[in-house]
Structures are given as C-alpha cells and as structure tokens.
Coordinates of C-alpha atoms in Angstrom, one line a residue:
X298 CA -167.8 -162.6 93.1
X299 CA -166.1 -163.8 96.2
X300 CA -168.1 -161.8 98.3
X301 CA -171.3 -162.9 96.9
X302 CA -170.4 -166.7 97.2
X303 CA -169.3 -165.7 101.0
X304 CA -172.6 -164.1 101.9
X305 CA -174.6 -167.0 100.3
X306 CA -172.7 -169.7 102.3
X307 CA -173.1 -168.0 106.0
X308 CA -175.9 -167.9 108.1
X309 CA -177.6 -164.5 108.5
X310 CA -177.9 -164.8 112.4
X311 CA -174.0 -164.8 112.9
X312 CA -171.9 -161.7 113.0
X313 CA -169.3 -160.8 110.3
X314 CA -165.9 -159.7 111.0
X315 CA -163.2 -157.6 109.1
X316 CA -160.0 -157.7 110.9
X317 CA -157.0 -155.6 110.8
X318 CA -153.7 -156.1 112.5
X319 CA -150.7 -153.7 112.5
X320 CA -147.0 -154.3 112.9
X321 CA -145.0 -154.8 115.5
X322 CA -142.6 -157.6 114.6
X323 CA -143.0 -161.0 116.3
X324 CA -144.9 -159.7 119.1
X325 CA -148.0 -158.6 116.8
X326 CA -147.8 -161.9 114.8
X327 CA -148.2 -163.9 117.9
X328 CA -150.7 -161.8 119.6
X329 CA -153.0 -161.7 116.5
X330 CA -152.3 -165.5 115.6
X331 CA -153.3 -166.4 119.0
X332 CA -156.2 -164.3 119.7
X333 CA -157.9 -165.2 116.5
X334 CA -157.0 -168.7 117.0
X335 CA -158.5 -169.0 120.7
X336 CA -161.4 -167.5 119.1
X337 CA -161.5 -170.3 116.7
X338 CA -160.8 -172.9 119.0
X339 CA -163.7 -171.7 121.6
X340 CA -166.3 -171.1 118.5
X341 CA -165.8 -173.5 115.9
X342 CA -167.7 -171.4 113.3
X343 CA -165.4 -168.0 114.1
X344 CA -163.3 -168.5 110.8
X345 CA -166.5 -168.9 108.7
X346 CA -167.8 -165.5 110.4
X347 CA -164.7 -163.3 109.2
X348 CA -164.7 -161.9 105.6
X349 CA -161.4 -160.6 105.6
X350 CA -158.0 -160.2 107.1
X351 CA -155.9 -157.1 106.5
X352 CA -152.2 -156.7 108.1
X353 CA -148.8 -155.2 107.9
X354 CA -145.6 -156.5 109.1
X355 CA -145.6 -158.8 112.1
X356 CA -149.6 -158.8 112.1
X357 CA -149.8 -159.7 108.6
X358 CA -147.6 -162.7 109.7
X359 CA -150.0 -163.5 112.4
X360 CA -152.9 -163.0 109.9
X361 CA -151.3 -165.2 107.5
X362 CA -150.5 -167.9 110.5
X363 CA -154.3 -167.9 111.1
X364 CA -155.3 -168.1 107.5
X365 CA -152.8 -171.1 106.9
X366 CA -154.1 -173.0 110.0
X367 CA -157.6 -172.5 108.8
X368 CA -156.6 -174.0 105.3
X369 CA -154.8 -176.7 106.7
X370 CA -156.0 -177.7 110.1
X371 CA -157.5 -181.0 108.9
X372 CA -154.0 -182.3 108.3
X373 CA -152.4 -180.8 111.5
X374 CA -153.3 -184.3 113.4
X375 CA -156.5 -183.0 115.2
X376 CA -154.5 -180.1 116.9
X377 CA -156.1 -177.1 118.1
X378 CA -155.7 -173.7 116.1
X379 CA -154.0 -172.0 118.9
X380 CA -151.4 -175.1 119.5
X381 CA -150.5 -174.9 115.8
X382 CA -150.3 -171.3 115.9
X383 CA -148.0 -171.2 119.2
X384 CA -146.0 -173.8 117.8
X385 CA -145.3 -172.0 114.2
X386 CA -144.6 -168.6 116.0
X387 CA -143.0 -169.7 119.1
X388 CA -140.0 -170.6 117.2
X389 CA -137.2 -168.3 116.9
X390 CA -136.6 -166.7 113.5
X391 CA -133.6 -164.6 114.3
X392 CA -131.1 -167.2 113.2
X393 CA -132.0 -167.5 109.7
X394 CA -132.0 -163.7 109.3
X395 CA -128.5 -163.2 111.1
X396 CA -126.9 -166.1 109.1
X397 CA -128.4 -164.4 105.7
X398 CA -127.0 -161.0 106.9
X399 CA -123.7 -162.3 107.8
X400 CA -122.7 -164.3 104.8
X401 CA -124.6 -164.0 101.6
X402 CA -126.1 -160.6 102.4
X403 CA -122.6 -159.5 103.3
X404 CA -121.1 -160.8 100.1
X405 CA -123.7 -159.0 98.2
X406 CA -122.0 -155.9 99.2
X407 CA -118.9 -156.4 97.3
X408 CA -120.6 -157.7 94.1
X409 CA -121.4 -155.0 91.5
X410 CA -124.8 -156.4 90.5
X411 CA -127.6 -157.5 92.4
X412 CA -128.4 -161.0 93.4
X413 CA -131.8 -161.4 95.0
X414 CA -131.2 -164.7 96.2
X415 CA -128.7 -163.4 98.5
X416 CA -131.4 -161.4 100.2
X417 CA -131.9 -162.2 103.9
X418 CA -135.6 -162.1 103.5
X419 CA -135.3 -165.4 101.5
X420 CA -134.0 -167.0 104.8
X421 CA -136.6 -166.0 106.9
X422 CA -139.1 -167.1 104.4
X423 CA -137.5 -170.5 103.9
X424 CA -137.6 -170.6 107.7
X425 CA -141.3 -170.0 107.8
X426 CA -141.8 -172.8 105.0
X427 CA -139.7 -175.4 106.8
X428 CA -141.4 -174.8 110.2
X429 CA -144.9 -174.8 108.7
X430 CA -143.9 -178.2 107.2
X431 CA -142.7 -179.3 110.4
X432 CA -145.5 -178.0 112.3
X433 CA -148.6 -179.0 110.2
X434 CA -147.0 -181.5 107.7
X435 CA -147.9 -179.2 104.7
X436 CA -146.4 -176.8 102.5
X437 CA -149.0 -174.2 103.2
X438 CA -146.3 -171.2 103.4
X439 CA -144.6 -172.6 100.4
X440 CA -147.5 -172.1 97.9
X441 CA -149.1 -169.1 96.1
X442 CA -151.5 -167.1 98.3
X443 CA -154.2 -168.1 95.6
X444 CA -153.9 -171.5 96.4
X445 CA -155.5 -171.1 100.2
X446 CA -158.7 -170.1 98.4
X447 CA -159.1 -173.0 95.8
X448 CA -161.9 -174.1 97.7
X449 CA -163.5 -170.7 97.9
X450 CA -163.6 -170.8 101.6
X451 CA -162.1 -168.9 104.5
X452 CA -161.3 -165.3 105.1
X453 CA -159.6 -163.2 102.3
X454 CA -156.3 -162.3 103.5
X455 CA -154.8 -158.9 102.4
X456 CA -151.1 -158.5 102.9
X457 CA -150.0 -154.7 103.0
X458 CA -146.7 -153.0 102.1
X459 CA -145.3 -150.3 100.6
X460 CA -143.1 -149.9 97.3
X461 CA -139.8 -148.8 98.2
X462 CA -139.1 -146.7 95.3
X463 CA -142.4 -144.8 95.0
X464 CA -144.1 -144.9 98.5
X465 CA -147.2 -146.4 97.4
X466 CA -149.0 -148.8 99.2
X467 CA -148.9 -152.4 97.9
X468 CA -151.7 -154.9 98.6
X469 CA -151.2 -158.6 97.9
X470 CA -154.5 -160.6 97.7
X471 CA -156.0 -163.5 96.4
X472 CA -158.8 -161.4 94.6
X473 CA -158.7 -158.7 92.1
X474 CA -159.9 -154.9 93.2
X475 CA -163.0 -154.3 90.8
X476 CA -165.7 -151.2 90.8
X477 CA -163.6 -148.9 93.1
X478 CA -160.3 -147.0 92.6
X479 CA -157.2 -147.1 94.3
X480 CA -154.0 -145.9 94.2
X481 CA -152.5 -149.2 95.6
X482 CA -150.5 -151.4 93.9
X483 CA -151.8 -154.6 93.4
X484 CA -149.5 -157.3 93.7
X485 CA -149.6 -161.3 93.4

C-alpha cells in the first residue's frame, strides 16, 4: 500500500533512490546524515525521491537523523537539514554511556535478576531524545517509528539489527512485509 501511494505522489521524471548505510559508529552516523542533508538542502525535492533508507549501527542513526529532520523540519525554525543534522550529531554521546556503564550497569552486576532500565543503552537513547528536543523543539526521537509516517510521506526507514540469542536478522520498520518471505524477525 505504501509503495502504491508513494509511486502515485511522485513525478515520473525524477529519479528514485534506495539508500543503505553501514555501521561505523558516530562517524558513519555523521557522514550518512550530512550527505543526505546536504543533498536535500541543494535540491528541496530530494527526500521525496527516496523510497527507503536502510541502515545498521551508526549508519542507522544517521538515516534516523535524516528521517527525523524530514518529519519535523518545518518546526526547526527555518533551519537547513544539514544544520539540524550537524547540531544533533555534533554532540558527544560518550558521557551518558560512560555514566550508565559506571553506575547503573555496574550495580546490575551484583543483582541476581536483570533490571533492563539499568542498561546503558537507555542512557544513550535518552540523550538522543533530549538532544533532538533541544535541537528542533520536537520529541521526534521519543515517539514510535510509525508516528514518523502518520502523514504517509517521507522515505521508509528500516533499522537493521541482529537477535543476540539466535543470530537472526531483525528489521524494525513502519511497514509490514507482505508478499515475500524472509527469515528476518520483524520488530516494532
């Protein structure tokens, strides 16, 4: 359904893009987000030509940054995509991870049962949420992925990961896979 709607809305004379970004930490995030943002800044229709964004690790964060900017750029006080992406990814996210590792994560090692709220991943996620709120005044990183697509616009964001227990691929996306089989686990 999403594919049909996307094809109907776009101009047949413009190219269509499928974009993939690989891991590599914050460098991959920054490079992916800035490249796409600069292309969007130079051609205001570029984001409309992207059908999907698929990334893993740092590349996924870069693509999520671009998708979030695309979803909330009007509320970002007339700023360019690249200034929003630069402000968001130019921050240091090491401090929240280290604080999470040194205190709650370390404390968790002494408990006989898991408390997932102590995971340092929560610390970095909260830092991303807070930084996006500071950068754009929106809670885009705090809402479910499907909410980015409430208006049925923008490239589809696929976040790729691996299930630790089984080694299976995990794909988080705002759409369901129908019509083809995959051994990947659908999340979200």
